[in-house]
Amino acid sequence: METFAYVVVALVGLPSLFHLLRRLGARREPTPPQEFVNDVYEAAFLTAGPGRVADTVLAVLATEERIEIRDPGLVALRDFEPRDPVEAAFLDAFRATPTSALHWLRIAVMRSAAVQTIGDSLAARGLAVRPGDPRPRSRRGLPLAVTGLVLCAWALFVPIMAIPLAIYGFVALLLNIGKPLRKITTEGRIALVSYRRAHESATDTAHLVALHGRARIADRDLYLRLTNASGPGSRHQYSSTTPDPGLLFAATVTWCGGGTDHSSCGGSSCGSSPDSGWSSGGSSGGGGCSSGSSSCGGGSSSSCGSSSGGSSCGGGGGSSCGSSS
């Protein structure tokens, strides 16, 4: 029993001690200045990822009648002078994409440099977690480490305590491994909450969609068209105008909406539904992206599939993705 106790103490105690020392060392680092959300697009990105940014700009342009979304989801351009980089990205996508289908234009906006730069800026300021970056420190790590060290000390004097110590170590491991990687940091959540409070009485389309989702769009026809554009099967609605995926998705992106984790999506990441790491906000999730031969689906429940003909992924609640040959 003593040998077993020593082994368990080493397996639990050493990682706990290492984590405790690392956290104590981190406390000596200077606290960075408080960052803030600068505009509605950053709020949309923190709330539900690039898909929410695309929904926001599309809803604003359609509400202001600067674009017209016609059945069955085709976009017509009216008088249009972009006021910001995201609107300029939509205009560039409209001119460059060989289709006027809302589904493909929405994805092109999500993957545009203007929207990707929003994510890069938020990550640089410590408000979001870039896909592939180390996992941020967990608040539960410090109490778990302290509890583990106390149990280790107890097990050295009472070897029978090695049994509950082993169970504790296994549970603590599951708590840390099973925790989903959040895309928004603690600082990002604080900044987003402050922005929400400052704009809680806003009634303009941009803030309603950015902070609460497509469900807050007053025009129900517009709501349905945007929802359909991000839902399952939307990319198959316009077979005569479907663009070449290699032409539309040639660039590799870092930030992608939809999915349940920072999983691969053609060299990018997916994840924008409220339960997948972004801050909760509204009933409509972030969206999705396509690239090459892999895909990711967005929203609260999603499925993915791929085959030789390329793939895509759409966002929103309960969306799915797949590809056909």
Coordinates of C-alpha atoms in Angstrom, one line a residue:
M1 CA 0.0 0.0 0.0
E2 CA 2.9 2.4 0.8
T3 CA 4.4 1.8 -2.7
F4 CA 1.0 2.5 -4.3
A5 CA 0.7 5.7 -2.1
Y6 CA 4.0 7.0 -3.3
V7 CA 3.2 6.4 -6.9
V8 CA -0.2 8.2 -6.6
V9 CA 1.4 11.1 -4.7
A10 CA 3.9 11.5 -7.4
L11 CA 1.3 11.4 -10.2
V12 CA -1.0 13.9 -8.5
G13 CA 1.4 16.0 -6.4
L14 CA 4.0 16.9 -9.1
P15 CA 1.5 18.3 -11.6
S16 CA -0.3 20.1 -8.7
L17 CA 2.9 21.6 -7.5
F18 CA 3.9 22.7 -11.0
H19 CA 0.6 24.4 -11.6
L20 CA 0.6 26.1 -8.2
L21 CA 4.1 27.5 -8.8
R22 CA 3.2 28.7 -12.3
R23 CA 0.1 30.5 -11.0
L24 CA 2.1 32.1 -8.2
G25 CA 4.6 33.3 -10.7
A26 CA 1.9 34.7 -13.0
R27 CA 0.6 36.8 -10.1
R28 CA 3.8 38.8 -10.1
E29 CA 3.3 39.8 -13.7
P30 CA 1.9 43.4 -14.1
T31 CA -1.9 43.5 -14.7
P32 CA -2.6 44.7 -18.3
P33 CA -4.8 47.7 -18.7
Q34 CA -8.5 47.2 -19.1
E35 CA -9.5 46.8 -22.7
F36 CA -12.8 47.8 -24.2
V37 CA -15.0 46.8 -27.2
N38 CA -14.5 49.5 -29.8
D39 CA -17.5 49.0 -32.1
V40 CA -20.5 46.9 -32.9
Y41 CA -18.5 44.5 -35.1
E42 CA -16.2 43.7 -32.3
A43 CA -19.2 43.1 -30.0
A44 CA -20.7 40.8 -32.7
F45 CA -17.4 38.9 -33.0
L46 CA -17.1 38.3 -29.3
T47 CA -20.8 37.3 -29.0
A48 CA -20.8 34.6 -31.8
G49 CA -17.8 34.9 -34.1
P50 CA -17.4 35.9 -37.7
G51 CA -20.9 34.6 -38.7
R52 CA -22.5 37.2 -36.4
V53 CA -20.4 39.9 -38.0
A54 CA -21.6 38.9 -41.4
D55 CA -25.3 38.7 -40.2
T56 CA -24.9 42.2 -38.7
V57 CA -23.6 43.9 -41.8
L58 CA -26.1 42.1 -44.1
A59 CA -29.0 43.0 -41.9
V60 CA -27.9 46.7 -41.7
L61 CA -27.5 47.0 -45.5
A62 CA -30.8 45.3 -46.2
T63 CA -32.7 47.4 -43.6
E64 CA -31.3 50.6 -45.0
E65 CA -32.2 49.4 -48.5
R66 CA -28.7 49.6 -49.7
I67 CA -29.0 46.0 -50.9
E68 CA -32.1 44.0 -51.8
I69 CA -32.4 40.4 -50.9
R70 CA -34.8 38.8 -53.3
D71 CA -36.4 35.3 -53.4
P72 CA -35.0 32.7 -53.3
G73 CA -32.1 34.5 -51.6
L74 CA -30.3 36.4 -54.3
V75 CA -28.7 39.8 -53.6
A76 CA -29.1 42.9 -55.7
L77 CA -26.9 45.9 -55.1
R78 CA -28.4 49.4 -54.9
D79 CA -26.7 52.7 -54.1
F80 CA -23.7 51.6 -52.1
E81 CA -20.9 53.6 -50.6
P82 CA -19.1 51.6 -47.9
R83 CA -18.8 53.3 -44.5
D84 CA -16.4 50.9 -42.8
P85 CA -14.0 48.0 -43.8
V86 CA -16.7 45.3 -43.2
E87 CA -19.1 47.0 -45.6
A88 CA -16.2 47.4 -48.1
A89 CA -15.5 43.6 -47.7
F90 CA -19.1 42.9 -48.6
L91 CA -18.9 45.1 -51.7
D92 CA -15.6 43.4 -52.7
A93 CA -17.2 40.0 -52.2
F94 CA -20.2 41.0 -54.3
R95 CA -18.0 42.1 -57.1
A96 CA -15.5 39.2 -57.0
T97 CA -17.9 36.3 -56.2
P98 CA -19.3 34.7 -59.4
T99 CA -22.8 34.5 -57.8
S100 CA -25.2 36.8 -56.0
A101 CA -26.5 34.0 -53.7
L102 CA -26.8 35.3 -50.2
H103 CA -25.3 32.0 -48.8
W104 CA -22.0 32.4 -50.6
L105 CA -21.8 36.1 -50.0
R106 CA -22.3 35.6 -46.3
I107 CA -19.4 33.1 -46.2
A108 CA -17.2 35.3 -48.3
V109 CA -17.7 38.2 -45.8
M110 CA -16.9 35.9 -42.9
R111 CA -13.6 34.9 -44.5
S112 CA -12.7 38.4 -45.6
A113 CA -9.6 40.1 -44.4
A114 CA -11.7 42.8 -42.7
V115 CA -13.6 40.3 -40.5
Q116 CA -10.5 38.2 -39.8
T117 CA -8.7 41.3 -38.7
I118 CA -11.3 41.9 -36.1
G119 CA -10.5 38.6 -34.5
D120 CA -6.8 39.2 -34.7
S121 CA -7.2 42.6 -33.0
L122 CA -9.3 41.1 -30.2
A123 CA -6.7 38.4 -29.7
A124 CA -3.9 40.8 -29.6
R125 CA -5.7 42.8 -26.9
G126 CA -6.3 39.7 -24.8
L127 CA -10.1 39.6 -25.4
A128 CA -10.3 36.5 -27.6
V129 CA -8.3 33.3 -27.9
R130 CA -6.7 32.7 -31.3
P131 CA -7.1 29.1 -32.6
G132 CA -4.0 27.2 -31.8
D133 CA -2.9 29.4 -29.0
P134 CA -2.2 27.8 -25.5
R135 CA -5.2 27.3 -23.4
P136 CA -5.8 30.2 -21.0
R137 CA -5.4 29.6 -17.3
S138 CA -8.5 28.1 -15.7
R139 CA -10.0 29.5 -12.6
R140 CA -10.6 26.0 -11.3
G141 CA -6.9 25.1 -11.7
L142 CA -5.6 26.8 -8.5
P143 CA -8.1 25.3 -6.0
L144 CA -7.7 21.9 -7.7
A145 CA -3.9 22.1 -7.3
V146 CA -4.1 23.2 -3.6
T147 CA -6.6 20.4 -2.8
G148 CA -4.4 17.9 -4.5
L149 CA -1.3 18.9 -2.5
V150 CA -3.2 18.7 0.7
L151 CA -4.4 15.2 -0.1
C152 CA -0.9 14.2 -1.1
A153 CA 0.5 15.3 2.2
W154 CA -2.3 13.3 4.0
A155 CA -1.6 10.2 1.9
L156 CA 2.1 10.3 2.9
F157 CA 1.2 9.8 6.5
V158 CA -2.0 7.7 6.0
P159 CA -1.3 5.4 3.0
I160 CA -4.9 4.3 2.7
M161 CA -5.7 7.9 1.7
A162 CA -4.0 7.1 -1.6
I163 CA -7.2 5.5 -2.9
P164 CA -9.4 8.6 -2.6
L165 CA -6.4 10.6 -3.8
A166 CA -6.2 8.5 -7.0
I167 CA -9.9 9.1 -7.5
Y168 CA -9.5 12.8 -7.0
G169 CA -6.6 13.0 -9.4
F170 CA -8.7 11.1 -12.1
V171 CA -11.7 13.5 -11.6
A172 CA -9.4 16.6 -11.7
L173 CA -7.9 15.3 -14.9
L174 CA -11.3 14.9 -16.5
L175 CA -12.4 18.4 -15.4
N176 CA -9.4 19.9 -17.1
I177 CA -9.4 17.8 -20.2
G178 CA -13.1 17.9 -20.7
K179 CA -13.4 21.6 -20.4
P180 CA -14.1 23.1 -23.8
L181 CA -11.7 25.7 -25.1
R182 CA -13.3 29.1 -24.9
K183 CA -12.9 31.6 -27.7
I184 CA -13.4 34.6 -25.5
T185 CA -11.2 35.3 -22.5
T186 CA -12.3 36.5 -19.0
E187 CA -11.2 40.0 -20.0
G188 CA -13.3 39.7 -23.2
R189 CA -16.4 38.7 -21.3
I190 CA -16.0 41.7 -19.0
A191 CA -15.5 44.1 -21.9
L192 CA -18.5 42.6 -23.7
V193 CA -20.7 42.9 -20.6
S194 CA -19.7 46.6 -20.3
Y195 CA -20.5 47.2 -24.0
R196 CA -23.9 45.5 -23.6
R197 CA -24.7 47.7 -20.6
A198 CA -23.8 50.8 -22.4
H199 CA -26.0 49.9 -25.4
E200 CA -28.8 48.0 -23.6
S201 CA -31.3 50.5 -24.8
A202 CA -30.1 50.6 -28.4
T203 CA -32.8 49.8 -31.0
D204 CA -30.8 50.1 -34.2
T205 CA -30.5 46.9 -36.4
A206 CA -26.7 46.7 -36.0
H207 CA -26.7 46.4 -32.2
L208 CA -29.8 44.2 -32.1
V209 CA -28.3 41.7 -34.4
A210 CA -24.8 41.9 -33.1
L211 CA -25.8 41.4 -29.5
H212 CA -28.9 39.3 -29.7
G213 CA -28.8 37.5 -33.1
R214 CA -31.0 37.4 -36.2
A215 CA -34.2 36.8 -34.1
R216 CA -34.2 40.5 -33.2
I217 CA -34.6 41.6 -36.9
A218 CA -38.0 43.4 -37.1
D219 CA -38.5 42.5 -40.8
R220 CA -39.5 38.8 -40.6
D221 CA -38.9 38.3 -44.4
L222 CA -35.3 39.5 -43.9
Y223 CA -34.9 37.3 -40.9
L224 CA -36.1 34.2 -42.7
R225 CA -33.9 34.9 -45.7
L226 CA -30.8 35.4 -43.5
T227 CA -31.6 32.3 -41.5
N228 CA -32.2 30.2 -44.6
A229 CA -28.9 31.4 -46.1
S230 CA -27.0 30.0 -43.1
G231 CA -29.1 26.9 -42.7
P232 CA -28.7 23.3 -44.0
G233 CA -29.0 22.8 -47.7
S234 CA -28.9 26.5 -48.5
R235 CA -25.8 26.1 -50.7
H236 CA -27.7 23.7 -52.9
Q237 CA -30.6 26.1 -53.6
Y238 CA -28.8 27.9 -56.5
S239 CA -27.2 25.1 -58.5
S240 CA -27.0 27.3 -61.6
T241 CA -25.1 30.0 -59.7
T242 CA -22.9 27.9 -57.4
P243 CA -19.3 29.2 -57.5
D244 CA -16.2 27.2 -57.8
P245 CA -15.1 26.5 -54.2
G246 CA -11.5 26.8 -55.2
L247 CA -12.1 30.3 -56.5
L248 CA -14.3 31.4 -53.6
F249 CA -12.3 29.9 -50.7
A250 CA -8.7 30.0 -52.0
A251 CA -7.5 31.9 -48.9
T252 CA -6.7 30.3 -45.6
V253 CA -8.5 31.9 -42.7
T254 CA -7.9 31.8 -38.9
W255 CA -11.3 32.6 -37.5
C256 CA -14.4 30.6 -38.5
G257 CA -17.9 30.4 -37.1
G258 CA -19.9 27.3 -36.2
G259 CA -19.0 23.9 -34.7
T260 CA -18.2 22.8 -31.1
D261 CA -14.5 23.5 -30.8
H262 CA -11.4 25.0 -32.5
S263 CA -11.6 22.1 -35.0
S264 CA -10.2 22.2 -38.5
C265 CA -12.2 23.8 -41.2
G266 CA -9.9 23.9 -44.2
G267 CA -7.0 25.5 -42.3
S268 CA -9.3 27.7 -40.2
S269 CA -11.2 27.2 -37.0
C270 CA -14.8 26.7 -36.2
G271 CA -16.8 27.7 -33.3
S272 CA -19.3 30.3 -32.6
S273 CA -22.4 28.9 -31.0
P274 CA -22.9 30.1 -27.4
D275 CA -22.1 26.7 -25.9
S276 CA -18.9 26.3 -27.9
G277 CA -16.7 29.0 -26.4
W278 CA -18.2 32.3 -27.5
S279 CA -20.2 34.5 -25.2
S280 CA -24.0 33.7 -25.4
G281 CA -26.0 36.2 -27.3
G282 CA -29.2 35.6 -29.2
S283 CA -30.9 32.7 -30.7
S284 CA -29.0 32.6 -33.9
G285 CA -25.5 31.3 -33.8
G286 CA -22.4 32.5 -35.6
G287 CA -22.3 30.7 -38.9
G288 CA -19.9 28.5 -40.8
C289 CA -17.2 28.4 -43.4
S290 CA -16.0 26.3 -46.2
S291 CA -12.7 25.4 -47.7
G292 CA -11.3 22.8 -50.0
S293 CA -12.5 19.4 -48.8
S294 CA -13.4 19.8 -45.1
S295 CA -16.3 21.4 -43.3
C296 CA -17.7 22.3 -40.0
G297 CA -21.3 23.0 -39.0
G298 CA -22.5 25.7 -36.7
G299 CA -25.1 26.3 -34.1
S300 CA -26.3 24.3 -31.1
S301 CA -26.3 21.0 -33.0
S302 CA -24.4 20.3 -36.1
S303 CA -23.2 17.6 -38.3
C304 CA -20.5 17.5 -40.9
G305 CA -19.7 15.4 -43.9
S306 CA -17.3 15.6 -46.9
S307 CA -16.6 14.0 -50.2
S308 CA -14.6 14.6 -53.2
G309 CA -16.6 17.5 -54.5
G310 CA -15.6 20.0 -51.7
S311 CA -17.6 21.1 -48.8
S312 CA -19.0 23.9 -46.8
C313 CA -20.6 24.7 -43.5
G314 CA -23.4 27.0 -42.5
G315 CA -24.1 28.5 -39.2
G316 CA -27.0 29.3 -37.1
G317 CA -29.0 27.3 -34.6
G318 CA -29.2 23.6 -35.5
S319 CA -27.3 23.9 -38.7
S320 CA -25.5 21.2 -40.5
C321 CA -23.0 20.8 -43.2
G322 CA -22.2 18.3 -45.8
S323 CA -20.8 17.9 -49.3
S324 CA -21.8 16.1 -52.4
S325 CA -19.7 14.6 -55.1

